[in-house]
Amino acid sequence: MKKIKLATVWLAGCSGCHMSFLDLDEWLLELAQKVDIVYSPIADIKDYPDGVDICLVEGAIANEENLALIKEIRQKTKFIISFGDCAVTANVPGMRNMLGPAETVLKRSYLELGDITPQLPQEPGIVPELLDRVSPVHEVVNVDLFLPGCPPNAARIRSVIEPLLKEESPIMEGRKMIKFG
Ligand code: SF4
């Protein structure tokens, strides 16, 4: 049986959604029979591969690196899931949008509030440039399914992945499936 190529990606988020994915516990063993994890922060794979079937995207789009990666993901992936409230609404990382553009945010955080040797973080090629505005994933690329929650609990994650593996559509209805927070 051909295995589904599954990727999980960590953009601007706290990794809590990935922790919730790991809460799938023993079901992960069952999942491993049906999918190949081809890219994930829990696997040491450097490049996003071609021909990914399903990708869970945690986090918002906050910097140049996130932006380049999500565009590459869209090109190489059949089905993208906005995974958790940061991906769906920008949530916590998006709170900085209230302060203004990137320069204002950086000055406030690293100069005005820097107690010891205030300086801006700059290391081209290592520290990615912040975007002026943090965006939810669907504002940048098309998303195939929204999976809200901060984080979505393991049962909700399973209720989405399980039908997709059978080429069925998850039923995204009711408090159990679409409650934010
Ligand atoms: S949705 Fe919540 S748990 Fe997931 S990355 Fe954002 S803050 Fe963390």
XYZ file of C-alpha atoms and ligand atoms in Angstrom:
189
model
C 0.000 0.000 0.000
C 1.343 3.439 -0.993
C 1.982 5.554 2.080
C 0.700 9.136 2.380
C 3.486 11.729 2.470
C 2.827 13.835 5.577
C 4.676 17.009 6.559
C 4.352 19.224 9.609
C 5.801 22.727 9.662
C 6.563 25.149 12.481
C 6.374 28.802 11.447
C 5.639 31.686 13.872
C 4.114 29.696 16.712
C 5.123 28.448 20.142
C 5.354 24.745 19.114
C 2.346 24.014 21.342
C 0.436 22.682 18.341
C 3.248 20.216 17.677
C 3.212 19.220 21.355
C -0.491 18.482 20.929
C 0.329 16.393 17.834
C 2.686 14.344 20.011
C -0.205 13.905 22.475
C -1.674 11.514 19.896
C 0.468 9.044 21.853
C -0.027 5.424 20.780
C -2.140 6.455 17.763
C 1.137 7.824 16.340
C 2.238 4.188 15.944
C -0.886 3.459 13.922
C -0.308 6.636 11.922
C 3.261 5.590 11.192
C 1.910 2.497 9.396
C 0.009 4.734 6.980
C 2.215 7.778 6.434
C 5.789 8.725 5.813
C 6.814 11.860 7.704
C 8.748 13.629 4.976
C 9.388 16.969 6.726
C 8.838 18.075 10.322
C 10.537 19.755 13.290
C 10.385 16.312 14.917
C 12.445 14.795 12.057
C 15.899 15.881 10.947
C 15.067 16.720 7.329
C 16.491 19.984 5.996
C 14.610 20.575 2.733
C 10.898 20.544 2.040
C 10.394 17.778 -0.554
C 8.263 17.618 -3.697
C 4.979 15.722 -3.838
C 3.777 16.113 -0.240
C 0.193 14.902 0.214
C -0.784 16.617 3.477
C 0.962 19.363 5.453
C 0.015 20.643 8.898
C 1.212 24.242 9.157
C 1.623 25.590 12.687
C 2.107 29.324 13.163
C 1.586 32.587 11.351
C 3.703 34.264 8.675
C 5.900 36.729 10.560
C 9.249 36.917 8.776
C 10.913 36.523 5.382
C 11.838 32.907 6.105
C 8.208 31.983 6.951
C 7.071 33.710 3.764
C 9.515 31.901 1.475
C 8.795 28.532 3.096
C 4.995 28.785 2.929
C 5.180 29.658 -0.767
C 7.417 26.650 -1.386
C 5.065 24.460 0.664
C 2.072 25.567 -1.398
C 3.846 24.677 -4.629
C 4.837 21.236 -3.393
C 1.779 20.170 -1.363
C -1.655 18.850 -2.327
C -3.489 19.607 0.921
C -2.503 22.304 3.418
C -4.052 22.439 6.884
C -3.874 25.683 8.872
C -2.965 24.014 12.139
C -3.958 25.967 15.266
C -5.096 29.507 15.971
C -1.776 31.169 15.044
C -2.008 29.724 11.534
C -5.750 30.416 11.266
C -5.917 33.980 12.679
C -2.276 35.031 13.435
C -3.321 34.871 17.133
C -0.435 35.583 19.562
C 2.294 36.470 17.025
C -0.226 38.789 15.345
C -0.555 40.880 18.515
C 2.507 42.841 17.457
C 0.530 44.227 14.504
C -1.093 46.650 16.956
C 2.257 48.369 17.529
C 2.925 49.153 13.880
C 5.541 48.074 11.356
C 8.560 45.875 12.079
C 10.920 48.785 12.760
C 8.653 50.173 15.509
C 8.272 46.735 17.092
C 12.030 46.073 17.047
C 12.882 49.491 18.484
C 10.322 49.090 21.269
C 11.440 45.568 22.162
C 15.198 45.765 21.790
C 16.088 49.451 22.315
C 13.469 51.116 24.510
C 12.918 48.047 26.718
C 16.449 46.632 26.514
C 17.929 46.846 30.039
C 21.415 45.651 29.159
C 23.290 46.750 25.998
C 20.199 47.608 23.949
C 20.781 46.661 20.295
C 18.793 45.482 17.318
C 19.155 41.793 16.408
C 20.866 41.723 13.015
C 22.666 38.847 11.357
C 21.913 38.607 7.640
C 21.338 35.014 6.582
C 20.866 33.878 10.188
C 18.239 36.146 11.774
C 15.373 36.443 9.261
C 13.958 39.923 8.639
C 10.589 40.558 10.278
C 7.692 41.362 7.969
C 5.871 44.601 8.729
C 2.684 42.690 9.408
C 2.077 39.183 10.761
C -0.469 37.309 8.619
C -2.512 34.152 8.993
C -1.505 31.494 6.473
C -4.558 31.885 4.201
C -3.730 35.540 3.554
C -0.542 34.405 1.825
C -1.429 31.075 0.173
C -4.588 29.039 -0.340
C -5.432 26.781 2.584
C -7.448 23.587 2.183
C -8.669 23.144 5.765
C -8.743 25.231 8.959
C -8.052 23.383 12.202
C -8.483 25.921 15.031
C -7.489 25.638 18.670
C -4.699 26.942 20.832
C -3.640 24.254 20.548
C -6.155 21.938 18.897
C -6.291 18.939 21.198
C -5.112 15.511 20.090
C -8.651 14.175 19.598
C -9.442 17.033 17.226
C -6.208 16.496 15.303
C -7.002 12.803 14.927
C -10.557 13.610 13.804
C -9.035 15.591 10.944
C -6.185 13.317 9.916
C -8.026 9.990 10.132
C -10.661 10.746 7.458
C -8.094 12.418 5.205
C -6.080 9.203 5.175
C -9.192 7.464 3.828
C -9.676 10.260 1.278
C -12.775 11.421 3.166
C -13.564 14.985 4.273
C -13.316 15.718 8.008
C -16.528 17.068 9.515
C -15.591 20.488 10.854
C -18.711 21.245 12.864
C -19.593 21.960 16.467
C -17.677 23.069 19.532
C -15.579 19.898 19.572
C -14.072 20.693 16.163
C -14.109 24.436 15.521
C -13.780 26.209 18.858
C -10.909 28.688 18.987
C -8.592 28.999 21.982
S -2.076 28.150 18.305
Fe -1.511 28.310 20.470
S -0.411 26.397 20.895
Fe -0.453 26.660 18.634
S 1.433 27.748 18.137
Fe -0.136 29.302 18.439
S 0.061 29.912 20.603
Fe 1.130 27.967 20.364
